[in-house]
Structure formats: C-alpha cells, structure tokens
PDB file of C-alpha atoms in Angstrom:
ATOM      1  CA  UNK A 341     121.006  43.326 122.840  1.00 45.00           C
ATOM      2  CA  UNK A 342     122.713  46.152 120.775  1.00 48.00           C
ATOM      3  CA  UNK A 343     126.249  44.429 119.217  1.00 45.00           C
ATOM      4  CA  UNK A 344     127.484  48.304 120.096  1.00 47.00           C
ATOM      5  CA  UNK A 345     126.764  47.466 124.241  1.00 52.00           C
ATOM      6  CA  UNK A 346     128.898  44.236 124.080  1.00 46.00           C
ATOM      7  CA  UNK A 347     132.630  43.730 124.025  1.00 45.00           C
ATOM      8  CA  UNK A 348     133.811  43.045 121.423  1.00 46.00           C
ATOM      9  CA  UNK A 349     134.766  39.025 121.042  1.00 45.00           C
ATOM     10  CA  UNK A 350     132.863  35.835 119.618  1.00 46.00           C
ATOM     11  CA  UNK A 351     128.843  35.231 119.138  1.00 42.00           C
ATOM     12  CA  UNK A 352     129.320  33.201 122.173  1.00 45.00           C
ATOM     13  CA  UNK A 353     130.386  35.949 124.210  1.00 52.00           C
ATOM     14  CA  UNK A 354     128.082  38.874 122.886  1.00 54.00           C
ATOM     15  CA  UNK A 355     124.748  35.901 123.812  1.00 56.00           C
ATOM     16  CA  UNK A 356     126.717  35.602 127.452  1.00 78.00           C
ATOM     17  CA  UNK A 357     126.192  39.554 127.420  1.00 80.00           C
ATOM     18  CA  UNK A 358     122.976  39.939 126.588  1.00 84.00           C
ATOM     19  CA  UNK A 359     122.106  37.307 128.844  1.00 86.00           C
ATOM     20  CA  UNK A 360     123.777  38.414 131.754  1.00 89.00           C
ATOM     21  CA  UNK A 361     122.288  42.056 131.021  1.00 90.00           C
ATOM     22  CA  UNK A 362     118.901  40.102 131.135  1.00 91.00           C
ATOM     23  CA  UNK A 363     118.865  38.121 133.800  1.00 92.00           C
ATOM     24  CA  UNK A 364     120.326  40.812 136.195  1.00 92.00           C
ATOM     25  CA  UNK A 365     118.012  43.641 135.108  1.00 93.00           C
ATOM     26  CA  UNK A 366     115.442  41.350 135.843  1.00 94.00           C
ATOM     27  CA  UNK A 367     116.438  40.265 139.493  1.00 94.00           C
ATOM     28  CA  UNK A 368     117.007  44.203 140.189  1.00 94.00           C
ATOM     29  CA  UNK A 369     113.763  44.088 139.499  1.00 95.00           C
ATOM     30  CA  UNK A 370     112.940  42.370 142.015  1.00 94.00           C
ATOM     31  CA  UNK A 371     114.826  44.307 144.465  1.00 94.00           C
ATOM     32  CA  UNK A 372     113.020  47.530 143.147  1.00 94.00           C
ATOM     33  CA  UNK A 373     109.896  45.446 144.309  1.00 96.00           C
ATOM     34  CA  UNK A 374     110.762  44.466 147.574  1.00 95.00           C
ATOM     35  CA  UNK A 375     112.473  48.065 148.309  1.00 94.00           C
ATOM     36  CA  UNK A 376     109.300  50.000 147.248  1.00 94.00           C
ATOM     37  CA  UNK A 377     106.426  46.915 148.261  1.00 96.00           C
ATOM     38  CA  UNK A 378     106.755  48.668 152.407  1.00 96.00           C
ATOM     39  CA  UNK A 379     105.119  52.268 150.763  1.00 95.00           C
ATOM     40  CA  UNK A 380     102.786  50.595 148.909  1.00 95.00           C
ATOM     41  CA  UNK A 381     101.825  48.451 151.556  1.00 96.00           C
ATOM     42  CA  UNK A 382     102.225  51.274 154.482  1.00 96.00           C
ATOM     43  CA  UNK A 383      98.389  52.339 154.901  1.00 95.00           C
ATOM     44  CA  UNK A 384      97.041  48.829 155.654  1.00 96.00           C
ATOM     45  CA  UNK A 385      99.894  48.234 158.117  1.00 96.00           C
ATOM     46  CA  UNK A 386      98.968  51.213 159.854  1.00 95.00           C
ATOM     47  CA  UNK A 387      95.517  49.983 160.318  1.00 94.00           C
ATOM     48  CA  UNK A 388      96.862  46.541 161.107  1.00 95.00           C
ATOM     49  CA  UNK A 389      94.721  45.124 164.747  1.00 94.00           C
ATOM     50  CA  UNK A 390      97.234  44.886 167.922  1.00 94.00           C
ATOM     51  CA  UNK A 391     100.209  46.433 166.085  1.00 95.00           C
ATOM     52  CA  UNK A 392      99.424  50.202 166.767  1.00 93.00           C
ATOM     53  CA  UNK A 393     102.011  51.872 164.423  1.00 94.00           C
ATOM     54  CA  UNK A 394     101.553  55.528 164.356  1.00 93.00           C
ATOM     55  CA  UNK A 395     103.464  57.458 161.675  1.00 93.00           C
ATOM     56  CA  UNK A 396     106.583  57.930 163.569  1.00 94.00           C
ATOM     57  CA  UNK A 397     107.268  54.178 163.980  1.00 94.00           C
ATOM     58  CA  UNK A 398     106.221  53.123 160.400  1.00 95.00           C
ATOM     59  CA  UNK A 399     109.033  55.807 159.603  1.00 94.00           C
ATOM     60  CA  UNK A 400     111.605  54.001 161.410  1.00 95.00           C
ATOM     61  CA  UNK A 401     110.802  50.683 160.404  1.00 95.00           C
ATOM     62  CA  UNK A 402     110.777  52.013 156.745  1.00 94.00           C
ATOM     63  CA  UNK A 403     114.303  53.602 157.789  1.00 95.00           C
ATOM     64  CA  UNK A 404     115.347  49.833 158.780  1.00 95.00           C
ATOM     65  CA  UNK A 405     115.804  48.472 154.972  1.00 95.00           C
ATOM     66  CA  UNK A 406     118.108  51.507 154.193  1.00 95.00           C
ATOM     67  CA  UNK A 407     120.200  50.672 156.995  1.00 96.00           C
ATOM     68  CA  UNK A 408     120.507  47.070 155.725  1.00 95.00           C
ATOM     69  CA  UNK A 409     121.074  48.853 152.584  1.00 95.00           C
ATOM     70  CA  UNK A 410     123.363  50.233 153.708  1.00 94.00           C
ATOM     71  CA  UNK A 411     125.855  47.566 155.280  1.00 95.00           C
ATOM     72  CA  UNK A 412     124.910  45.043 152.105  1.00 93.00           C
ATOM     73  CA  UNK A 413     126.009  47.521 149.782  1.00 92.00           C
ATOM     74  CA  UNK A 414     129.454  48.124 152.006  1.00 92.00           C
ATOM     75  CA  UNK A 415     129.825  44.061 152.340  1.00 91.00           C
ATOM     76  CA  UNK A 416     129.087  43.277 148.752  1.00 87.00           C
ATOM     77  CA  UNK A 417     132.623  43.907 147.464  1.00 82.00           C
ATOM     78  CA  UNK A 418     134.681  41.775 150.134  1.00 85.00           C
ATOM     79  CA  UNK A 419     131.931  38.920 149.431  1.00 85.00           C
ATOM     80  CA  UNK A 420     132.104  39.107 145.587  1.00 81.00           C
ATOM     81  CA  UNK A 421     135.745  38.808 145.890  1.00 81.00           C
ATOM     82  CA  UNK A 422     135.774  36.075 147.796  1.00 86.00           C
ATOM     83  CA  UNK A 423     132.800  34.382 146.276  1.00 84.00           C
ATOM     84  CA  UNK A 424     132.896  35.676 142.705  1.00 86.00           C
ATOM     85  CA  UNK A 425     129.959  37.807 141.655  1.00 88.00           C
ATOM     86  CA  UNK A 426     127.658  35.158 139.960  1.00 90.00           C
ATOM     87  CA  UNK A 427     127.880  33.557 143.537  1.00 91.00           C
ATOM     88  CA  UNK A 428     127.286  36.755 145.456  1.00 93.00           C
ATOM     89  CA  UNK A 429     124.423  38.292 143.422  1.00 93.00           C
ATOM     90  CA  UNK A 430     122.690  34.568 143.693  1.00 94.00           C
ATOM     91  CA  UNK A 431     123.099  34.914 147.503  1.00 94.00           C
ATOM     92  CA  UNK A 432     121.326  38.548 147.439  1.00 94.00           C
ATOM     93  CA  UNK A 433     118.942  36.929 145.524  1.00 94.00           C
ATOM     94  CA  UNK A 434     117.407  34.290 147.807  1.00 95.00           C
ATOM     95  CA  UNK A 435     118.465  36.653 150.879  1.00 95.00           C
ATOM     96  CA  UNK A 436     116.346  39.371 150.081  1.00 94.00           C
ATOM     97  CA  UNK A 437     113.547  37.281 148.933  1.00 95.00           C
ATOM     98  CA  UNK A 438     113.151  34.814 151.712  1.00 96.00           C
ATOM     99  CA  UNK A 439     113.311  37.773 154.217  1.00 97.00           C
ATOM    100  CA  UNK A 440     110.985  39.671 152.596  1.00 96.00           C
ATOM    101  CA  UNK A 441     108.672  36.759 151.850  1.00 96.00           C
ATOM    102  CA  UNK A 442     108.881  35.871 155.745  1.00 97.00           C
ATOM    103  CA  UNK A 443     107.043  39.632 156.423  1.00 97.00           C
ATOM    104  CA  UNK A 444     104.206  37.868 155.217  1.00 97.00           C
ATOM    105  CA  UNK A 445     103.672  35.933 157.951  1.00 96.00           C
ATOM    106  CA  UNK A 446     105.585  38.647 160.930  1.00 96.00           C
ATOM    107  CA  UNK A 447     103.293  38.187 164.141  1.00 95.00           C
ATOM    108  CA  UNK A 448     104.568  42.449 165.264  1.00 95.00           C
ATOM    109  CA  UNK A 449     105.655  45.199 164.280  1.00 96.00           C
ATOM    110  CA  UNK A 450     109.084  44.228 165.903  1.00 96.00           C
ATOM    111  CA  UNK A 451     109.462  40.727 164.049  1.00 97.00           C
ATOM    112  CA  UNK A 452     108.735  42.734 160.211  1.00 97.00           C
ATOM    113  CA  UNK A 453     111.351  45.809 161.471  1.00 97.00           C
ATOM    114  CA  UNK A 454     113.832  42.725 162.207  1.00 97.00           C
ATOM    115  CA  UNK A 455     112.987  41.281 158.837  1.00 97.00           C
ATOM    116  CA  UNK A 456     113.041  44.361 156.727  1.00 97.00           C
ATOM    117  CA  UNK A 457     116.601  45.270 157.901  1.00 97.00           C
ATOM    118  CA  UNK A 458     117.658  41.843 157.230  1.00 97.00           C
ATOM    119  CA  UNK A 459     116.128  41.714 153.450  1.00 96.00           C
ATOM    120  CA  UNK A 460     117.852  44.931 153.532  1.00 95.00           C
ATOM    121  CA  UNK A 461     121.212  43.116 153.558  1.00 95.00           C
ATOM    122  CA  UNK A 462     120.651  41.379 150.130  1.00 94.00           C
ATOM    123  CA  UNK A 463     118.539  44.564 148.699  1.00 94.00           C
ATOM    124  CA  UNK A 464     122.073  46.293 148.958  1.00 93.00           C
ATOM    125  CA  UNK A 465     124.719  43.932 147.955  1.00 91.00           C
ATOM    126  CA  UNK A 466     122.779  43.183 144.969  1.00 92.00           C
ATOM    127  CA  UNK A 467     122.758  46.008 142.679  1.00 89.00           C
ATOM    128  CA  UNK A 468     126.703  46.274 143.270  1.00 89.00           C
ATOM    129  CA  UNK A 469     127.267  43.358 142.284  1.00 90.00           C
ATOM    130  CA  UNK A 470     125.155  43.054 139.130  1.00 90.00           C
ATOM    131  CA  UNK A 471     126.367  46.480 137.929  1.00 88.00           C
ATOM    132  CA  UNK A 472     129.900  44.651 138.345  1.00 86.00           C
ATOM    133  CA  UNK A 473     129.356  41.509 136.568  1.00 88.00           C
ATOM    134  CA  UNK A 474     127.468  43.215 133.609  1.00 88.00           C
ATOM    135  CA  UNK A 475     130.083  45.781 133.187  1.00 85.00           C
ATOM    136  CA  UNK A 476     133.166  43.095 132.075  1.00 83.00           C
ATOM    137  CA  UNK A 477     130.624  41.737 129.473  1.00 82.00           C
ATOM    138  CA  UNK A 478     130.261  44.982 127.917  1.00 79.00           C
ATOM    139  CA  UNK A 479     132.466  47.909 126.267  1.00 78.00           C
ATOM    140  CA  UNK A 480     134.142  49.852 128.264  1.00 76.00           C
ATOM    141  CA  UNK A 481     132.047  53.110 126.806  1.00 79.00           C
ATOM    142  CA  UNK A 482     129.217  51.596 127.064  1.00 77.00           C
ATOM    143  CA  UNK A 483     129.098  50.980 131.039  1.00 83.00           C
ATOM    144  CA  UNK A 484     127.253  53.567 131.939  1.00 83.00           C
ATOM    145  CA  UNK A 485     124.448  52.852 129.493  1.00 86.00           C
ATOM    146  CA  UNK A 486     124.608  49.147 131.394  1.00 85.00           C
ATOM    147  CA  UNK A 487     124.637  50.904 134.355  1.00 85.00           C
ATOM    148  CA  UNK A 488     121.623  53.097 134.083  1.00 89.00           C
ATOM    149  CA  UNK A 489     119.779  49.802 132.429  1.00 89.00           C
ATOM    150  CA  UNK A 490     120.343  48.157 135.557  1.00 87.00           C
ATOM    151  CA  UNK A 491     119.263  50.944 137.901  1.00 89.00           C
ATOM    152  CA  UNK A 492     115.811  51.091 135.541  1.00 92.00           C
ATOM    153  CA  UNK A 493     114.942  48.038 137.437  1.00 91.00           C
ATOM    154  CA  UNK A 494     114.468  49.430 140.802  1.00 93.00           C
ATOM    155  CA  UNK A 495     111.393  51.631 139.325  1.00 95.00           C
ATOM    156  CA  UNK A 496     110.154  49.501 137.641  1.00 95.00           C
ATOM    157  CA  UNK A 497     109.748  47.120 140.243  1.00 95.00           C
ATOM    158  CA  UNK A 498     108.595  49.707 142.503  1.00 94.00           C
ATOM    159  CA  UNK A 499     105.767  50.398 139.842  1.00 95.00           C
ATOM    160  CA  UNK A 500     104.778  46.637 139.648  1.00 95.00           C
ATOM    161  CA  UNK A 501     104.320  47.120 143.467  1.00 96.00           C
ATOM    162  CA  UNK A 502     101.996  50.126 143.268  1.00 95.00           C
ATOM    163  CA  UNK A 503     100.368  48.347 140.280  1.00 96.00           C
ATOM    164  CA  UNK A 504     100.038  44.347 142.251  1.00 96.00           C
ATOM    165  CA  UNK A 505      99.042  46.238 145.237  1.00 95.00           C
ATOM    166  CA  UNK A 506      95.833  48.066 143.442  1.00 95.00           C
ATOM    167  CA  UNK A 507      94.624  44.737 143.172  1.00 95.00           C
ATOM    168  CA  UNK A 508      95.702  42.317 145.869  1.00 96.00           C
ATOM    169  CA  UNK A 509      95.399  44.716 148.909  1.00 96.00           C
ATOM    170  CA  UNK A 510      92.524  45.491 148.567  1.00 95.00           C
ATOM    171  CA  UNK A 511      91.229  41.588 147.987  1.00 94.00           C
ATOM    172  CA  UNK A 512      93.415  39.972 150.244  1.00 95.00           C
ATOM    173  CA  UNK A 513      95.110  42.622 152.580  1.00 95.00           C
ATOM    174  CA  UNK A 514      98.883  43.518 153.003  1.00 96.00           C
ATOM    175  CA  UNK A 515     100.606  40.272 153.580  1.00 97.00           C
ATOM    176  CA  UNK A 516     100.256  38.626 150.156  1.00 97.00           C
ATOM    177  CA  UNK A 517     102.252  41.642 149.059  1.00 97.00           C
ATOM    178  CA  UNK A 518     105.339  40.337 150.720  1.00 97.00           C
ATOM    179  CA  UNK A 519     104.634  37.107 150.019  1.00 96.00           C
ATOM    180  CA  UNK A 520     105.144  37.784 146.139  1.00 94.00           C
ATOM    181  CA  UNK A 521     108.783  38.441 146.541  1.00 93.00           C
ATOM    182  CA  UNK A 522     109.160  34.805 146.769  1.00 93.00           C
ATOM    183  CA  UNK A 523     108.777  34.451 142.967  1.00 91.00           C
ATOM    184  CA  UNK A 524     112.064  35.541 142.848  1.00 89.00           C
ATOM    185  CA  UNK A 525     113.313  32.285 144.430  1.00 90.00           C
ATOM    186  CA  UNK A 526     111.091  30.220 142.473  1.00 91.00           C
ATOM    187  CA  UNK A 527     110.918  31.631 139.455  1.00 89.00           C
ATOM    188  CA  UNK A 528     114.118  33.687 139.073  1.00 89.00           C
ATOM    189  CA  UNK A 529     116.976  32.189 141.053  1.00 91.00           C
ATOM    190  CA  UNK A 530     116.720  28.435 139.404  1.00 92.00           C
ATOM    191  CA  UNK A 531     116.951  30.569 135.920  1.00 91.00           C
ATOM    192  CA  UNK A 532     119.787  32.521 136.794  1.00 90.00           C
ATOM    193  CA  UNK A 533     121.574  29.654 138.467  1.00 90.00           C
ATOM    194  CA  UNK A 534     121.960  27.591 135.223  1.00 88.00           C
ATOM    195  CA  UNK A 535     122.154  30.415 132.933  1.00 88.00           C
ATOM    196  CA  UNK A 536     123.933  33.384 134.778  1.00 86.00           C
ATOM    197  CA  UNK A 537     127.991  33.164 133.843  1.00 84.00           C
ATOM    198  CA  UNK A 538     130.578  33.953 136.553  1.00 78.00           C
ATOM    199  CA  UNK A 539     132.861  36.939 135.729  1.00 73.00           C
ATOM    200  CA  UNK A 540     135.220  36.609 132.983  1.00 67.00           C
TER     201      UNK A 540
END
C-alpha cells in the first residue's frame, strides 16, 4: 500500500492500513458477487421446472436485494455505532453470505425472493461500513482514492460471477452459483476476524 494513502503515524499503523484496505476490498468483493451472481444466474432460473417465472416476476425478485439494500445501507450507521465497525462489517459478512448461500438450496420462487431481500440486508450495510473503517486509517486527502478502491470491488466481483458462471452453470446448473458465496464465511470471515482492527 502507497505510504502517500496512509495516515501518517508508526510502521505499525501504516501495516494496520494496508491491511484493513485489503481485507475490506476483498469482502466487497464478495458482495459485488452475490449482488451481480442473480443476472448471471437469471436464464437458468427462468427455465427452472415448477417455478414458472416469466420476466416480470424475475424482475421483482431481482428488485428484492435492492430493497434490502436499501434498509441495510440506512441501518448500517446506528449498528456500527453501537457495535463498532469491525463488528458490524463482520456481521454483513456472514449475513449476506449465509443468505445467499441458502438460495442454493430455495424449494420456490417465493423462498429465494425471501432470501435475496434478506442477503440484501448485509449486501447494504456492508460497503458503508468498510468505506468508514478504511477511511480513519488513511489521509484525509486520500479518502476518496480509498473510497473508489473499495467500490472497485463490487465489479469485480460481479465479473468473477459472469466468469464462475461460464463454467459451473453450464456443468452443474444455477444453484452451485449461490452456493459459492459461502467461501466468504469460510474462507474470508475467519481471516478478517483475527486480522481486521476495530476503528481507531
């Protein structure tokens, strides 16, 4: 990490920033990835047996995450104050993976609208939060570089979707492609709960 991005203070402190810049890019990564996985995965759910989705209600059920989105994003605040941001952002983190991962196995259309807007919850507080934690490690001009780092993520997840799904729809269908968003509690969430510092 650039010495120009960090505040300025000991070598302790400028690790603890690149670190934190790190370890949140990557888990908005993951959000970009369970945000964007419903397009990728939309044309196989449409041809899913018994569920009969026609255009119209794979648009509202796409519509559902943004209203979880929506009321995370609004929530994240009150909970980071009350929780402190490391806490908050590890919440979103298992909360938008376990939801997400649980579309895997949704038996309706109903049951995966219910879980989107719920995985929607932690999809919004997130990215608040992290944008919040990483700017105190950094100088105050160089915020909105942090900023725009973090919002890279979501892309870039959304690319790894388009890029998993060329290869794992096709072999095993749509619902692996949900399933993947559990790395994030496997793989991700033990690392950032040792590593990931609260706010200063």
């Amino acid at each position: 990490m650039p010495t120009s991005l960090v505040a300025p203070a000991t070598a302790a402190r400028t690790r603890s920033a690149g670190l934190v810049i790190t370890l949140c890019w990557l888990i908005v990564v993951f959000d970009g990835y369970d945000l964007i996985v419903y397009g990728t995965t939309l044309p196989p759910l449409l041809a899913e047996p018994g569920w009969d989705l026609t255009p119209a209600t794979a648009g509202t059920i796409g519509s559902l995450a943004f209203v979880g989105m929506l009321v995370g994003a609004l929530a994240a605040g009150n909970l980071a104050d009350r929780l402190g941001r490391r806490r908050t952002i590890l919440g979103c983190v298992a909360w938008f993976s376990v939801f997400t991962a649980l579309c895997a196995v949704a038996t309706s259309p109903e049951l995966f609208g219910v879980l989107r807007l719920l995985a929607g919850l932690g999809l919004g507080g997130l990215i608040p939060s992290a944008n919040a934690l990483t700017s105190e490690f950094v100088r105050d001009r160089a915020r909105s570089a942090v900023s725009t780092i973090m919002m890279s993520g979501v892309p870039i997840g959304g690319s790894l979707a388009a890029l998993i799904g060329l290869v794992l729809i096709p072999a095993a269908g749509w619902r692996p492609m949900y399933a993947v968003a559990f790395l994030a509690v496997l793989v991700v969430l033990p690392v950032a709960w040792f590593f990931l510092p609260e706010s200063p």
